[in-house]
Tab-separated table of C-alpha atoms in Angstrom:
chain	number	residue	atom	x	y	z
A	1	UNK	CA	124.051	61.796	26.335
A	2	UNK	CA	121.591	64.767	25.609
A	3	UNK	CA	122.668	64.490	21.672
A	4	UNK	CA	121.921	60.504	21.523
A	5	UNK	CA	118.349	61.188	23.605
A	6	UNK	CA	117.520	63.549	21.010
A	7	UNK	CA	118.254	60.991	18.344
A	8	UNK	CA	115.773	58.686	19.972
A	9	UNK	CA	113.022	61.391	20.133
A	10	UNK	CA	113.510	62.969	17.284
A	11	UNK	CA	111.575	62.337	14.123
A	12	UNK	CA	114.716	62.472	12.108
A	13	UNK	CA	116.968	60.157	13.096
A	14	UNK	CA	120.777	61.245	11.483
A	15	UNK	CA	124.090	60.714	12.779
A	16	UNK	CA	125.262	64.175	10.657
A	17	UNK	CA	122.267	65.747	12.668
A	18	UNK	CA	123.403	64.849	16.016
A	19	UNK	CA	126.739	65.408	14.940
A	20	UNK	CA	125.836	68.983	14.170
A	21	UNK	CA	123.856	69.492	17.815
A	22	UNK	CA	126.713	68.141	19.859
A	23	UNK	CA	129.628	70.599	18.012
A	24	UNK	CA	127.146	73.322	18.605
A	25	UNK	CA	126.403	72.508	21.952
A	26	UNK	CA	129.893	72.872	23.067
A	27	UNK	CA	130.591	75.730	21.244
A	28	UNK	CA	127.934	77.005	23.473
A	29	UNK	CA	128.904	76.204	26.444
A	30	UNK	CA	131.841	78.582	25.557
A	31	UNK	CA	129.552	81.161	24.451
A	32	UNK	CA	127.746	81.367	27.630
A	33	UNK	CA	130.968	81.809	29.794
A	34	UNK	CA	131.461	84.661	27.493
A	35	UNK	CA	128.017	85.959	27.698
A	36	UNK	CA	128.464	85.708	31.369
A	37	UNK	CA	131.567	88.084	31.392
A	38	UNK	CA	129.403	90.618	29.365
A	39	UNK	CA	126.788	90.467	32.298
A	40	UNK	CA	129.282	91.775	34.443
A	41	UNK	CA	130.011	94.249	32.307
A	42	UNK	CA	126.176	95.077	31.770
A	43	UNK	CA	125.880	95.604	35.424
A	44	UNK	CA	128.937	98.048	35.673
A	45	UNK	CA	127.023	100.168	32.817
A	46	UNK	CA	123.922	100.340	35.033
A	47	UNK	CA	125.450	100.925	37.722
A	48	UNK	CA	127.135	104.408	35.951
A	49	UNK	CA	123.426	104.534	35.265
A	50	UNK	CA	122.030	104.525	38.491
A	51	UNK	CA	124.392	107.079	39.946
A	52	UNK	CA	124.589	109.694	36.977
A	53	UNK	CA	120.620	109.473	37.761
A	54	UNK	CA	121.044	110.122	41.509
A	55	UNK	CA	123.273	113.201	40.859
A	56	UNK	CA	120.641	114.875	38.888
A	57	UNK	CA	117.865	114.141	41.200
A	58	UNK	CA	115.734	117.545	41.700
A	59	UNK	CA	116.263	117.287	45.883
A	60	UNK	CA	119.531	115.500	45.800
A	61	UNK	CA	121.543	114.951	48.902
A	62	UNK	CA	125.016	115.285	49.480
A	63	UNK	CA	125.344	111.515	48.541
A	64	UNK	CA	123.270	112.114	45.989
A	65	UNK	CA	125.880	114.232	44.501
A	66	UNK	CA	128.597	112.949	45.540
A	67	UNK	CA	128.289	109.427	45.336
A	68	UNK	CA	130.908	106.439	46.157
A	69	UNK	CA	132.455	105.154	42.632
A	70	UNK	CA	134.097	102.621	44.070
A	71	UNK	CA	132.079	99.617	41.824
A	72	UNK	CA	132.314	102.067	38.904
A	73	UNK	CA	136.128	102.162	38.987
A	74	UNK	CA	136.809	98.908	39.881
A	75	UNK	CA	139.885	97.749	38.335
A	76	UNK	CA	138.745	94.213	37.885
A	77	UNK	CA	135.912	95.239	35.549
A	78	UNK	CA	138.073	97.714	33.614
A	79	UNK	CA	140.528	95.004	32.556
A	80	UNK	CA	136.804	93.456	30.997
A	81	UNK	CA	135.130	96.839	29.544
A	82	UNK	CA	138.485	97.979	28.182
A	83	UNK	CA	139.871	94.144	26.688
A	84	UNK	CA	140.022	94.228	22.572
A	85	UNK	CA	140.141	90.409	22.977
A	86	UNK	CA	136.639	90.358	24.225
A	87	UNK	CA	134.970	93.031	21.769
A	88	UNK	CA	136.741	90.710	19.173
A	89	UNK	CA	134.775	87.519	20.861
A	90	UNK	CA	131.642	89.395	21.021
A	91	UNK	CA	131.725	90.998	17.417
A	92	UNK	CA	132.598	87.540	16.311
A	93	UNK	CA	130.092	85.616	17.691
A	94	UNK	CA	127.282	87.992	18.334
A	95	UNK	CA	126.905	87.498	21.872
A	96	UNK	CA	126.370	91.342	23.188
A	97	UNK	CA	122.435	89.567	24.341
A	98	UNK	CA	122.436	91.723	27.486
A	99	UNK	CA	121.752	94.987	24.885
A	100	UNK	CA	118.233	93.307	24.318
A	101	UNK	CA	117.749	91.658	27.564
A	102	UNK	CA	118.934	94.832	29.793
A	103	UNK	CA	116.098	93.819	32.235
A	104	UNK	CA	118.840	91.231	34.002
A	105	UNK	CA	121.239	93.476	34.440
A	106	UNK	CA	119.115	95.968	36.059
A	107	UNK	CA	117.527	93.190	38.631
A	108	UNK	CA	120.854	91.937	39.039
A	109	UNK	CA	122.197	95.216	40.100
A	110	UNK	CA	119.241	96.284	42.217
A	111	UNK	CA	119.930	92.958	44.011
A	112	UNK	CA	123.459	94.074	44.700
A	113	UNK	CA	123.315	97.777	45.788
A	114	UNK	CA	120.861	96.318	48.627
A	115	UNK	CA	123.328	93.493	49.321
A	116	UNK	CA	125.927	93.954	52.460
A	117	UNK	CA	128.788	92.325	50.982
A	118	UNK	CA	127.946	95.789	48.162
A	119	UNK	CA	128.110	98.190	51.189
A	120	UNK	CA	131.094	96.557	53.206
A	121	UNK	CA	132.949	97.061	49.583
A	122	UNK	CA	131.714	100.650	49.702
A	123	UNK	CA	133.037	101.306	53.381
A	124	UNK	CA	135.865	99.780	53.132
A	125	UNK	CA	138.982	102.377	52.665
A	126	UNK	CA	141.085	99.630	51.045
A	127	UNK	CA	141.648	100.002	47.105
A	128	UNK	CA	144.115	97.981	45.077
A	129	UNK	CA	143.730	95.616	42.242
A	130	UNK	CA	143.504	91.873	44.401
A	131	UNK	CA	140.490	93.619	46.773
A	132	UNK	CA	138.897	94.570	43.569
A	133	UNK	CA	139.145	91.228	42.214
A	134	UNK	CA	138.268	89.656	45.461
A	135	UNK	CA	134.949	91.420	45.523
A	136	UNK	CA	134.220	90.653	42.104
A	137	UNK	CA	134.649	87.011	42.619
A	138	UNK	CA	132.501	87.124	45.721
A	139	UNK	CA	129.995	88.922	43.877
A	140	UNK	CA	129.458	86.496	41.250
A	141	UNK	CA	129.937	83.560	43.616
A	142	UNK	CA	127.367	85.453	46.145
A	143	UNK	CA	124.968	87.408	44.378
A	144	UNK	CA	125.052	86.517	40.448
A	145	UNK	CA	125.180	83.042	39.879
A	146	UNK	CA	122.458	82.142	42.705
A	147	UNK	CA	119.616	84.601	41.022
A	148	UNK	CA	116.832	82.627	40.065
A	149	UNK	CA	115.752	84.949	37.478
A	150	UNK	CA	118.925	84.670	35.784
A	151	UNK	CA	119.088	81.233	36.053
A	152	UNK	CA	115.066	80.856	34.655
A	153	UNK	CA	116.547	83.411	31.779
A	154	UNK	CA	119.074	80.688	30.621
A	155	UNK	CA	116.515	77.737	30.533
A	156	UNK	CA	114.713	79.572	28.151
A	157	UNK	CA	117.189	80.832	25.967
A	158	UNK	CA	119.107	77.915	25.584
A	159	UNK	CA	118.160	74.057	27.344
A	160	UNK	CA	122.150	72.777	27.397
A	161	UNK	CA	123.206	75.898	28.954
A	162	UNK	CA	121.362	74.680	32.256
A	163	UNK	CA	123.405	71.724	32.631
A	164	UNK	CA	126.816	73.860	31.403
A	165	UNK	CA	125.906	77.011	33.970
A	166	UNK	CA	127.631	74.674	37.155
A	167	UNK	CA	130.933	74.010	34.552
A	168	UNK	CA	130.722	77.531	33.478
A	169	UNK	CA	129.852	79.601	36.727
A	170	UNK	CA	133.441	77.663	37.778
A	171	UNK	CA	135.619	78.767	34.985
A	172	UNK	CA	134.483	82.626	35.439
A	173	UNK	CA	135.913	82.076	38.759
A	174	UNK	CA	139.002	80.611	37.896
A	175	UNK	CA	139.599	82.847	34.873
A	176	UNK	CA	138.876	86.322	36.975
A	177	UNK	CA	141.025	84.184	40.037
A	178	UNK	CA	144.209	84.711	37.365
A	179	UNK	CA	143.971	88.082	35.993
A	180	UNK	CA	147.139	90.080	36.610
A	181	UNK	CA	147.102	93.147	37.681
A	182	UNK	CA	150.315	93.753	34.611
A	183	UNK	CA	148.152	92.545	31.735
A	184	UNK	CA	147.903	94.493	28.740
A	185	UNK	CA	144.452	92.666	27.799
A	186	UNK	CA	143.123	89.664	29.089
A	187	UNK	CA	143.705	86.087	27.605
A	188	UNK	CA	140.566	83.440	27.387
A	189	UNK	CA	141.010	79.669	27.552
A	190	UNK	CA	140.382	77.739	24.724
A	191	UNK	CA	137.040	75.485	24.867
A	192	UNK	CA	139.476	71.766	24.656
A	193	UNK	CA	142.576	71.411	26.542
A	194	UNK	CA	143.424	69.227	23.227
A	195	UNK	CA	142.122	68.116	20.006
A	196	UNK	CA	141.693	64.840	21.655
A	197	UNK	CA	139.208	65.771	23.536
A	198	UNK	CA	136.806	67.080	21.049
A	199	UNK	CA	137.462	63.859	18.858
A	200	UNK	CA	136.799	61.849	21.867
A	201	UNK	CA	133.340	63.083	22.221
A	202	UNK	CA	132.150	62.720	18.357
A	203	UNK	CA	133.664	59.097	18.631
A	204	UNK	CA	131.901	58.520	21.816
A	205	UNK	CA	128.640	59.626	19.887
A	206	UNK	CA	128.924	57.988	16.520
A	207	UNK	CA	130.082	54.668	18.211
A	208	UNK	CA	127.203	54.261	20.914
A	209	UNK	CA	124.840	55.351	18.088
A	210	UNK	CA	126.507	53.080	15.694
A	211	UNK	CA	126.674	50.154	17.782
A	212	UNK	CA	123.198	50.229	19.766
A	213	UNK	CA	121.643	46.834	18.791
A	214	UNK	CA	125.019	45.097	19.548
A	215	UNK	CA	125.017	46.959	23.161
A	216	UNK	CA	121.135	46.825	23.563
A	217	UNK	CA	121.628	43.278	23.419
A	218	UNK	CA	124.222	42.972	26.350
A	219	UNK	CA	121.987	45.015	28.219
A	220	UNK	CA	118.573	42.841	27.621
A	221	UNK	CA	120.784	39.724	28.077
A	222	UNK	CA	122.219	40.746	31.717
A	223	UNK	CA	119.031	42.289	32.947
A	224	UNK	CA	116.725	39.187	34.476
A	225	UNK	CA	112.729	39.573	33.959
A	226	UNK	CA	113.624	43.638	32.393
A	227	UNK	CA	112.975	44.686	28.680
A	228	UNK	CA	114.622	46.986	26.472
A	229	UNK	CA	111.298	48.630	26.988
A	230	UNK	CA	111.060	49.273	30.806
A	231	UNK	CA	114.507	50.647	31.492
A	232	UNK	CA	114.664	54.406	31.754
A	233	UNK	CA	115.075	56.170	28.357
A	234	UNK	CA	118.477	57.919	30.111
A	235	UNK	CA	119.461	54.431	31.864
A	236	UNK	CA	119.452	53.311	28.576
A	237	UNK	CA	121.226	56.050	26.791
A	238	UNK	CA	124.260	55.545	29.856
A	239	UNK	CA	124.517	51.979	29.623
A	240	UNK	CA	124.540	52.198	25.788
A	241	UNK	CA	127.261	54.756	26.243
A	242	UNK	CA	129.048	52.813	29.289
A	243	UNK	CA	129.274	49.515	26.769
A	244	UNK	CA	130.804	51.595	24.213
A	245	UNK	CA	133.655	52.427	26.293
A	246	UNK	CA	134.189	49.271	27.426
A	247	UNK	CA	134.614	47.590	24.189
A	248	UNK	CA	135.511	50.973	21.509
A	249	UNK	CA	137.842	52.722	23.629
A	250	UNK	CA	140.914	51.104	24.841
A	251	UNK	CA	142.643	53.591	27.011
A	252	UNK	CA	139.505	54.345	29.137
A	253	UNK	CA	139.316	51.906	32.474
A	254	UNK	CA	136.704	50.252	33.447
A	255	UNK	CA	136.419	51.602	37.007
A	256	UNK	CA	136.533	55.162	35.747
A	257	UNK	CA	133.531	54.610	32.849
A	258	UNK	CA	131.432	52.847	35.960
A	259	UNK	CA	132.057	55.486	38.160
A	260	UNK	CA	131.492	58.615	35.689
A	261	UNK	CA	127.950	56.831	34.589
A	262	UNK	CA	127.021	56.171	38.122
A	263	UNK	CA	127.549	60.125	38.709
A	264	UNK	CA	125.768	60.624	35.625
A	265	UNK	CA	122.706	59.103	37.016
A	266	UNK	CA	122.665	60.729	40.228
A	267	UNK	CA	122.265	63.948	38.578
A	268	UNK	CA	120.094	62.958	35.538
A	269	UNK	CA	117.841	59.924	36.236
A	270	UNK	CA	116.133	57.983	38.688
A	271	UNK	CA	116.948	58.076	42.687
A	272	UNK	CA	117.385	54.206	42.091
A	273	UNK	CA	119.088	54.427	38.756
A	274	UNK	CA	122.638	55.033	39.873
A	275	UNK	CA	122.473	51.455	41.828
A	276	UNK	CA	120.626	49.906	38.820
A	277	UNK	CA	123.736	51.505	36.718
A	278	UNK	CA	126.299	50.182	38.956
A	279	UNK	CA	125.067	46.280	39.251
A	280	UNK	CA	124.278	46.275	35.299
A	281	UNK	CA	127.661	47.371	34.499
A	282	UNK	CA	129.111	44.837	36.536
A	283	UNK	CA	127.215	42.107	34.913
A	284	UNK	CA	128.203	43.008	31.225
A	285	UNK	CA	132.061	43.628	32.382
A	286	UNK	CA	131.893	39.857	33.889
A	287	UNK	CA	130.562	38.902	30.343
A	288	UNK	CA	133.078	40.881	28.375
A	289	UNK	CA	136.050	39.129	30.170
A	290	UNK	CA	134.702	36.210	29.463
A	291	UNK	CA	133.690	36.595	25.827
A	292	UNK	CA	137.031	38.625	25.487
A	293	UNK	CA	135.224	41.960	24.118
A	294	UNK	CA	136.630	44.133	26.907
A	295	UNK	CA	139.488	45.886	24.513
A	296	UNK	CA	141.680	47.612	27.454
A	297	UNK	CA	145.749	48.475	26.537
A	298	UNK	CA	147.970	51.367	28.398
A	299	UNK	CA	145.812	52.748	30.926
A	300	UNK	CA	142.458	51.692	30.299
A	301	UNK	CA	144.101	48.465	32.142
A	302	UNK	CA	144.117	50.516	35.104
């Protein structure tokens, strides 16, 4: 969806061009789960920081110099700072950002010393590996991913990483959910389940693009007294999309393309769109039964 809107507001319209922005886009959606694991790490560093600081302070007090290291050593966050996999990752693709932008870290981590799930961690005389983890997933659930600086930080740096932070802020969870305790280094998930999946979404692309004045017409034809003009420049873009799968991709049901674009909408569009969505689609299903365009085999008969 965001690669075919910036095909229609883009002064140079190319297929190859969008092409290139979608592949990118979800190689940076893995990218940012990456960069997100670093920001843990980042924190960890100024937290070692903070407290080195504190035990030199001129008046120290006994806390001072003898502070609790229970963040520092926690066994979660060594498994990160000490995994060759990830220094590969981040060598790789040049993703160590938090060495430039150190100023999120350090909010971040002022943010957490003064929060009480920090100093219930603290108190707590429990240490093993799953109430490390446990913290560090509450944490990031807790204090991390609702900061509104962070979150401002991302917006700027990147635009699709705002609508991949919800997918993304999910995986972290899930991925530091299954680290073992017994692993040697720590193994990340690839960015597609299957090549099918990635071929799915350039088909999805170059077919809607491809196609447009045969679906723009469908849409025009089922939508009484309305121009191509006055629909919503996303509406547009999901119906285009929506008519593609009905008609390009067989194995795809109709129920499940009307219901994904409906959600679509709800997030993306109009407060009335998802309705306007739901009774268009309708329409132009009726019409592909009848005209015998609505290509449906295995599943996608479902």
């Amino acid at each position: 969806m965001q690669s075919i809107y910036a095909s229609k507001h883009s002064n140079k319209e190319s297929l190859n061009n969008e092409e290139k922005f979608l592949k990118q886009s979800m190689q940076d959606m893995f990218d940012l789960f990456i960069i997100n694991l670093n920001l843990l790490i980042s924190i960890h560093q100024r937290a070692k920081i903070y407290y080195n600081k504190s035990q030199k302070k001129h008046l120290a007090t006994k806390e001072d110099k003898s502070p609790n290291l229970k963040f520092v050593d926690n066994l979660l966050l060594q498994k990160l700072i000490n995994s060759k996999q990830l220094k590969k990752i981040n060598d790789q693709r040049k993703l160590n950002i938090w060495d430039f932008d150190d100023e999120y870290p350090a909010l971040i981590w002022d943010e957490i010393i003064s929060s009480e799930l920090y100093k219930s961690y603290l108190k707590s005389d429990t240490r093993s590996f799953d109430n490390d983890k446990t913290f560090i997933i509450n944490l990031y659930q807790d204090v991390i991913a609702p900061n509104d600086k962070l979150y401002e930080y991302y917006e700027d740096k990147k635009l699709t990483w705002i609508d991949d932070l919800p997918i993304v802020n999910t995986n972290i969870v899930r991925f530091l959910k299954f680290i073992p305790y017994q692993a040697k280094d720590l193994k990340f998930p690839d960015l597609f389940k299957n090549d099918d999946d990635h071929e799915f979404a350039l088909l999805l692309l170059q077919k809607s693009l491809l196609n447009e004045d045969e679906f723009s017409n469908d849409i025009v034809k089922n939508t009484q007294n309305w121009d191509k003009d006055r629909i919503a420049s996303l509406d547009y873009i999901m119906l285009i999309m929506a008519c593609c799968e009905f008609s390009r991709f067989p194995s795809i049901p109709v129920k499940v393309s009307i219901n994904e674009y409906i959600e679509i909408a709800k997030d993306y569009s109009t407060p009335k769109s998802s309705n306007f969505i739901n009774g268009l689609l309708d329409k132009i299903v009726k019409q592909y039964k009848n005209e015998n365009r609505l290509n449906k085999i295995g599943r996608g008969l479902i």
